[in-house]
PDB file of C-alpha atoms in Angstrom:
ATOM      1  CA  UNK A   1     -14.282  31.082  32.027  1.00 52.00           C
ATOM      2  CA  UNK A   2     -11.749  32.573  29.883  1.00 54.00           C
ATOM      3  CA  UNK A   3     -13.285  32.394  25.820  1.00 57.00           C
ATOM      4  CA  UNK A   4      -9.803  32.682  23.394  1.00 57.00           C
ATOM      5  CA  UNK A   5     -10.779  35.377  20.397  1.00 56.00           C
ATOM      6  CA  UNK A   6      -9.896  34.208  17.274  1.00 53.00           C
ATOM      7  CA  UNK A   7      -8.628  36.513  15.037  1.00 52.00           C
ATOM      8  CA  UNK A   8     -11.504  37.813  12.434  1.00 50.00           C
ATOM      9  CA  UNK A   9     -11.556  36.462   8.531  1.00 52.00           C
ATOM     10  CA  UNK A  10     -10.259  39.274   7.104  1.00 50.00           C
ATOM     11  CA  UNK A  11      -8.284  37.895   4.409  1.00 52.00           C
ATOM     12  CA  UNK A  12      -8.809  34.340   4.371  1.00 54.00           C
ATOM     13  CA  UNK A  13      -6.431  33.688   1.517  1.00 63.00           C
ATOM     14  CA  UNK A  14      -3.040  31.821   2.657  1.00 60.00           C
ATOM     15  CA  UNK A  15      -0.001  33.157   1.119  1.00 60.00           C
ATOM     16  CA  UNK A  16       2.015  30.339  -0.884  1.00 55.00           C
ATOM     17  CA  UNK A  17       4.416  30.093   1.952  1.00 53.00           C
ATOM     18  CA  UNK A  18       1.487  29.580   5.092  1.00 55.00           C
ATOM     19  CA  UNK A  19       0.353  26.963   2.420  1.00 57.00           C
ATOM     20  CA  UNK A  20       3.984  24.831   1.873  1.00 52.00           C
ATOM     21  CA  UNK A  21       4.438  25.315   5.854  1.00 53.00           C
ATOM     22  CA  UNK A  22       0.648  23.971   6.856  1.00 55.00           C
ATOM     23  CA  UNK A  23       1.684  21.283   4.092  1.00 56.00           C
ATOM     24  CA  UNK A  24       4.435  20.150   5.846  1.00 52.00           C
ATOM     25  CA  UNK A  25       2.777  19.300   9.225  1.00 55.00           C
ATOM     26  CA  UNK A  26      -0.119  17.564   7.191  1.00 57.00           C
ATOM     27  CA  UNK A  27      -0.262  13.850   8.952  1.00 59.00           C
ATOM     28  CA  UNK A  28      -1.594  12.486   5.325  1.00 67.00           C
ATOM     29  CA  UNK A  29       0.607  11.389   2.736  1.00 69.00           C
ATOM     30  CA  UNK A  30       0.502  11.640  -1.123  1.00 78.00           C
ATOM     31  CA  UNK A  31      -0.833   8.828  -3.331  1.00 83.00           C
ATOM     32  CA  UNK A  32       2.521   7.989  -4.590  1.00 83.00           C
ATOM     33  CA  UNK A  33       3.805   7.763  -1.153  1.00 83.00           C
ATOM     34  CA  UNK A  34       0.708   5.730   0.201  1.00 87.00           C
ATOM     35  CA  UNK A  35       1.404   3.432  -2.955  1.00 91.00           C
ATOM     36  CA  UNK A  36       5.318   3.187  -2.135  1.00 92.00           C
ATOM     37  CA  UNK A  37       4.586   2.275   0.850  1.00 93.00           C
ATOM     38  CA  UNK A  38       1.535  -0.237   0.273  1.00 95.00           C
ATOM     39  CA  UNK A  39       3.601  -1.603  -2.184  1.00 95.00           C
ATOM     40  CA  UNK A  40       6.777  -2.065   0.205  1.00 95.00           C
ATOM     41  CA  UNK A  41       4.994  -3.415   2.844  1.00 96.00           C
ATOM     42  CA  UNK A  42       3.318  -6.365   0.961  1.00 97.00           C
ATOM     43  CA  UNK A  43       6.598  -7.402  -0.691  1.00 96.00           C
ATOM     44  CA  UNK A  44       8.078  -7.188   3.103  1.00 96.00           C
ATOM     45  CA  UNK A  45       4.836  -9.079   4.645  1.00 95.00           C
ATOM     46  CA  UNK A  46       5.023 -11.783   1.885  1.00 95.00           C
ATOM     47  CA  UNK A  47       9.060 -12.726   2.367  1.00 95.00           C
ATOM     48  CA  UNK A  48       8.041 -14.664   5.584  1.00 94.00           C
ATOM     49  CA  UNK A  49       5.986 -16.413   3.572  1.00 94.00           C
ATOM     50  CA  UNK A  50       9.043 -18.123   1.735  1.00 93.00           C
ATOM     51  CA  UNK A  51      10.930 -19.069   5.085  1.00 90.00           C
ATOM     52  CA  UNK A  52       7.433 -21.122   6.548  1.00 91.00           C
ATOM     53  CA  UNK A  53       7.401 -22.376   3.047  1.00 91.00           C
ATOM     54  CA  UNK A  54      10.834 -23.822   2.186  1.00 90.00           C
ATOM     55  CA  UNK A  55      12.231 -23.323   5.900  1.00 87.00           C
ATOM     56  CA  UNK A  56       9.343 -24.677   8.423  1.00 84.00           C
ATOM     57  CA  UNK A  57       8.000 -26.955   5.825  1.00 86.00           C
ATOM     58  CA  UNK A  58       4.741 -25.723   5.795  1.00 88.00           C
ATOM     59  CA  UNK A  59       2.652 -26.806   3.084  1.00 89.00           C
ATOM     60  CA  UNK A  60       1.264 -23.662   1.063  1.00 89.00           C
ATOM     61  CA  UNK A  61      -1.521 -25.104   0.002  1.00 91.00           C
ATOM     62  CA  UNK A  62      -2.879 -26.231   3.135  1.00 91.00           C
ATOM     63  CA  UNK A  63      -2.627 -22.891   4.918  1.00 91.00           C
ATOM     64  CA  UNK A  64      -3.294 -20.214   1.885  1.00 93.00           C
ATOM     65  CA  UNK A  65      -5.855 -18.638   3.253  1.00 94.00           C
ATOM     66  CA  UNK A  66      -3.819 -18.047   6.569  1.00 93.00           C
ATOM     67  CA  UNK A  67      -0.572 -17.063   4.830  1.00 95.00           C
ATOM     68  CA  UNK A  68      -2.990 -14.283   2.410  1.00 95.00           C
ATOM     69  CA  UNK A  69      -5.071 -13.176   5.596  1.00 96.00           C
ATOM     70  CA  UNK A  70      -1.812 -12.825   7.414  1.00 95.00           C
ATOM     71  CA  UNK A  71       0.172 -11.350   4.391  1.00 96.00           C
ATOM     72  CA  UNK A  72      -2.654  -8.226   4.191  1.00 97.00           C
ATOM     73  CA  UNK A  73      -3.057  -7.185   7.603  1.00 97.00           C
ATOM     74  CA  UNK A  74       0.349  -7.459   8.331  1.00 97.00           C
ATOM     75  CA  UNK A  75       0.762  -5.273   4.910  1.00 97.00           C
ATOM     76  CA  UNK A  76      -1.632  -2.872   6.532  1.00 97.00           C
ATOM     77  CA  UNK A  77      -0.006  -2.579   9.686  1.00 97.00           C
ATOM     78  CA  UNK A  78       3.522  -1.683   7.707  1.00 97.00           C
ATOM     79  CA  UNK A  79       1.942   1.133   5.676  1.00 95.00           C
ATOM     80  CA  UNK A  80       0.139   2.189   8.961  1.00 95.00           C
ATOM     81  CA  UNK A  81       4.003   2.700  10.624  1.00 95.00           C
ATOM     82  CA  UNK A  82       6.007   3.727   7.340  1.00 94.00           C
ATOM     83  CA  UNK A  83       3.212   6.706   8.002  1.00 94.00           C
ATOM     84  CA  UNK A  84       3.709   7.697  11.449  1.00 93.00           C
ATOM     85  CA  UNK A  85       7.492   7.001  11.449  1.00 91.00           C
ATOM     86  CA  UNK A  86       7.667   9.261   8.480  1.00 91.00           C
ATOM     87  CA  UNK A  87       5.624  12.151  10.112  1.00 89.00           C
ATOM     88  CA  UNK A  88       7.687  12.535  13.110  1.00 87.00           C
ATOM     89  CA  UNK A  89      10.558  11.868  11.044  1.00 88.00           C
ATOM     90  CA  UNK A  90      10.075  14.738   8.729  1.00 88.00           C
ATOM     91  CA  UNK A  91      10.116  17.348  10.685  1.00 85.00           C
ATOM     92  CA  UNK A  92      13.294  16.383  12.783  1.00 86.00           C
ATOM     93  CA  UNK A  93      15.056  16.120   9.651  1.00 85.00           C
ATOM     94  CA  UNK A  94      13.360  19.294   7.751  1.00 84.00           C
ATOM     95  CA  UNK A  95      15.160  20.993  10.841  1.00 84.00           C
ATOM     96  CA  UNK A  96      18.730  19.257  10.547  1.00 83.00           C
ATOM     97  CA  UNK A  97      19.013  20.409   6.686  1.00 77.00           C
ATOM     98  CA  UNK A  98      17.848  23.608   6.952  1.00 79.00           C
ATOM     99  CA  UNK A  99      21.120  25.379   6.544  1.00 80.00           C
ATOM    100  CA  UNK A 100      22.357  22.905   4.118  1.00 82.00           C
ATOM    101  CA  UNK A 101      19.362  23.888   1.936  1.00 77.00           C
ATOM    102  CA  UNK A 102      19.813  27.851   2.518  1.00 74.00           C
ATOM    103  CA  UNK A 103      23.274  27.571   1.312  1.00 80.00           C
ATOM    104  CA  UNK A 104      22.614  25.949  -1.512  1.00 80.00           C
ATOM    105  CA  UNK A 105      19.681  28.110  -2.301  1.00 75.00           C
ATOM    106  CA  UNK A 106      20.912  31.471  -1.733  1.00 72.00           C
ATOM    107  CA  UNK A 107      24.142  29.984  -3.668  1.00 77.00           C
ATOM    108  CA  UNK A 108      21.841  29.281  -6.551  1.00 77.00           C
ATOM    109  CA  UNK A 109      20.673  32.400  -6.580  1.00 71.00           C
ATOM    110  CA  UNK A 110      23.419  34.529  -5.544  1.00 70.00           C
ATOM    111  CA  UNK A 111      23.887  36.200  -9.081  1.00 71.00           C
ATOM    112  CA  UNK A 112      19.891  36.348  -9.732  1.00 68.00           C
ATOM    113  CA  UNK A 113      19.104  39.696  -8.694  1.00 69.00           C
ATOM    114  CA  UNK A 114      15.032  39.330  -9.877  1.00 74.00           C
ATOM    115  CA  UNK A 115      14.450  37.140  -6.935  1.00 70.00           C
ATOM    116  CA  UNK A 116      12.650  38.504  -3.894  1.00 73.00           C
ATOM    117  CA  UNK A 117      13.500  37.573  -0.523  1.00 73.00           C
ATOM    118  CA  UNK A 118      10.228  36.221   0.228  1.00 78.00           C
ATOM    119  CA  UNK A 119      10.565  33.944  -3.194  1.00 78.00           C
ATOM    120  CA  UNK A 120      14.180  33.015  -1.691  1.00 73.00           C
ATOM    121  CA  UNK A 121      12.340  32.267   1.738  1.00 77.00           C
ATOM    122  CA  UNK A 122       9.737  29.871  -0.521  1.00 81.00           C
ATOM    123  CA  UNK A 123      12.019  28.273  -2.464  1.00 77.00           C
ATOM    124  CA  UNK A 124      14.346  27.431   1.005  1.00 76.00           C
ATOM    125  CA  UNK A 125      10.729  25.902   2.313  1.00 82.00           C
ATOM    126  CA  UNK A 126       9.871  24.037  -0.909  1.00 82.00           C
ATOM    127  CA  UNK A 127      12.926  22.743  -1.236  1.00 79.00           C
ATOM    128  CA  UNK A 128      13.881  21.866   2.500  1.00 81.00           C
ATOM    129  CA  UNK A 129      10.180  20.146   2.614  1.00 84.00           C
ATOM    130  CA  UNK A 130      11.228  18.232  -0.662  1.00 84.00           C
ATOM    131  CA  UNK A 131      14.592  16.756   1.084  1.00 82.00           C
ATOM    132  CA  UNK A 132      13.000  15.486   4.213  1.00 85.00           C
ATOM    133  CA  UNK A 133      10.076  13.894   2.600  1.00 88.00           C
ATOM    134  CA  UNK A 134      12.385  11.727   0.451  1.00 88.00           C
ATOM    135  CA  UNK A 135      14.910  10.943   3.624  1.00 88.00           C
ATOM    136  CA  UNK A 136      11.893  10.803   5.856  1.00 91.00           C
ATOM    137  CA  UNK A 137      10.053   8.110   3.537  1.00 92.00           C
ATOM    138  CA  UNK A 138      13.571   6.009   2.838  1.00 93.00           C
ATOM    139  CA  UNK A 139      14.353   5.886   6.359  1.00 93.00           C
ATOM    140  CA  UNK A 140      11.133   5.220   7.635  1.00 93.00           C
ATOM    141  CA  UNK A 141      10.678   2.078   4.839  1.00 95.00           C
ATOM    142  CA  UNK A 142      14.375   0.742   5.854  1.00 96.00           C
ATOM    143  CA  UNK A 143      13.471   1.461   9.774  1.00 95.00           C
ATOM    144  CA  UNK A 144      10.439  -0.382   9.685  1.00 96.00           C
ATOM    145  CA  UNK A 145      11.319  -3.064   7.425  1.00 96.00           C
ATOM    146  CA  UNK A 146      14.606  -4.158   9.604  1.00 96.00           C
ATOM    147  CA  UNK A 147      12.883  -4.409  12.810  1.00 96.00           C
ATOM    148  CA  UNK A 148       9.985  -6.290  11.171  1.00 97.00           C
ATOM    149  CA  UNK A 149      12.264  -9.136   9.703  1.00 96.00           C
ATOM    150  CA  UNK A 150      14.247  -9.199  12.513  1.00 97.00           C
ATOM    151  CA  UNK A 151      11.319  -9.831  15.179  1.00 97.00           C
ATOM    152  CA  UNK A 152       9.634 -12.288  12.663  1.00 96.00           C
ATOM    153  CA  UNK A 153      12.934 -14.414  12.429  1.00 95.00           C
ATOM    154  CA  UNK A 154      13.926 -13.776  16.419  1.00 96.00           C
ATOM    155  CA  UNK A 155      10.300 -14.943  16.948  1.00 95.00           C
ATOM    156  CA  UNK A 156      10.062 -17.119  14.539  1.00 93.00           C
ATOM    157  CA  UNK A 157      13.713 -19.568  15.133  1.00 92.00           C
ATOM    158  CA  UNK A 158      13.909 -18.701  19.140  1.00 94.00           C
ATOM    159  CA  UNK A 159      10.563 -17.936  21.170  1.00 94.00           C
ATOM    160  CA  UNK A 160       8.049 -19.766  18.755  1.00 92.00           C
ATOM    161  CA  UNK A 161      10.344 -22.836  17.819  1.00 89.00           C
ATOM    162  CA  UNK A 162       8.771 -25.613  19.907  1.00 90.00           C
ATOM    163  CA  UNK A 163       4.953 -24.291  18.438  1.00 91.00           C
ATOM    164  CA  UNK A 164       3.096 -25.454  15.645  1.00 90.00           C
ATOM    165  CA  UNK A 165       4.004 -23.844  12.555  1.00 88.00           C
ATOM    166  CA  UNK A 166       0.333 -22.155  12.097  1.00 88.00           C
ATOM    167  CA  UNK A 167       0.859 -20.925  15.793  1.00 92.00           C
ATOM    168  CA  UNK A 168       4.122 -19.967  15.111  1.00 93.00           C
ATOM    169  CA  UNK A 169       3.307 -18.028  11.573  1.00 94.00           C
ATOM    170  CA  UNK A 170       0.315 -16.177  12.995  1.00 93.00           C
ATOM    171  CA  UNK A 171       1.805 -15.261  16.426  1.00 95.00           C
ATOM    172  CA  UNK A 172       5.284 -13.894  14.349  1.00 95.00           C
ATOM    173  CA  UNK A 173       4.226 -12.553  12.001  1.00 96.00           C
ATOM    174  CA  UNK A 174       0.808 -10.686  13.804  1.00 95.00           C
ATOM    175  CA  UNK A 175       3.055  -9.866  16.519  1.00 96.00           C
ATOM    176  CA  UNK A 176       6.033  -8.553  14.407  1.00 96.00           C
ATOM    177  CA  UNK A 177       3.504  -6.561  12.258  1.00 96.00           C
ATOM    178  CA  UNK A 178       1.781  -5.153  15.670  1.00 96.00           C
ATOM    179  CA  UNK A 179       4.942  -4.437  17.586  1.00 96.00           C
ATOM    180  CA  UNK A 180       5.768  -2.334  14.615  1.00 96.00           C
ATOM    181  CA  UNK A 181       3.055  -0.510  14.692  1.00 95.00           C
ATOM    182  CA  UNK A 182       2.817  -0.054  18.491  1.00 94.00           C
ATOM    183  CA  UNK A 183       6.223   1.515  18.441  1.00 92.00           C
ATOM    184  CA  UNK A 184       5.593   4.185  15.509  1.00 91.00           C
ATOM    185  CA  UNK A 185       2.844   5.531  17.244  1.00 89.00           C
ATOM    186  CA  UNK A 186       5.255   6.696  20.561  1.00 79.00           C
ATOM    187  CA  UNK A 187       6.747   9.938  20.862  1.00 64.00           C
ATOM    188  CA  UNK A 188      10.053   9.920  21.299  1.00 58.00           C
ATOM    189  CA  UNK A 189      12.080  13.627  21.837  1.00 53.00           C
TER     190      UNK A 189
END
């Protein structure tokens, strides 16, 4: 068998740059993001809510519990794909405005003579990471939240119209919510 040496703990302290580069390819997100995007997700989950109330005629009484039960795990499954869209996301994007973000970096800095290469070189990261969080976490939200609403109201007016409207809320909105999902954990190239 061949064994793979690892490389002995020497100096086991990561320079600021290893640490904003290991950062970046971190799957977890921030509590603000998680929030943003808990947040996001129930207010998307909950619109459906309004069209089986006012356009299926379902009585919201009746079926509370089903519309809250249905509301939350399809909120879940939202956050669950704003977070995987937005990983793969970021790091396509971190690449596309690289030079964009060296430009305006070293144009920044162009008449500070104090600043080190390697601080140039960490700022570039910091700031490149910064950019294609925020595009990364927009896009993901809008991504997510267009294909959601428009499989809940395809499903919803075309392939569920002849079904009961419990049938028709849980299957639409369960499988809108899971399609979702299902798609943001693929890998596309």
């Amino acid at each position: 068998r061949d064994h793979v040496k690892m490389a002995p703990k020497a100096n086991s302290k990561m320079s600021r740059e290893e640490e904003l580069l290991l950062e970046g390819f971190n799957k977890n997100v921030s509590t603000k993001s998680s929030a943003l995007f808990y947040g996001n997700a129930f207010i998307v989950s909950a619109i459906p809510v309004w069209l089986y109330w006012r356009v299926h005629s379902v009585d919201m009484s009746a079926y509370a519990i089903m519309f809250v039960i249905g509301t939350l795990i399809s909120t879940w499954l939202l956050a669950f794909a704003y977070k995987n869209t937005k990983h793969v996301l970021k790091h396509k994007l971190a690449v596309k405005r690289e030079p964009a973000v060296t430009k305006e970096i070293y144009k920044k800095l162009a008449d500070d003579k104090k600043v080190s290469k390697k601080e140039k070189d960490e700022r570039i990261l910091w700031k490149k990471n910064e950019v294609a969080e925020y595009e990364a976490t927009t896009f993901s939200i809008f991504y997510n939240n267009s294909m959601f609403l428009a499989i809940v109201i395809f499903a919803s007016f075309y392939i569920l119209s002849g079904a009961s409207p419990t049938l028709n809320y849980a299957l639409s909105i369960g499988g809108a919510s899971g399609l979702i999902a299902l798609f943001s954990t693929g890998t596309k190239n």
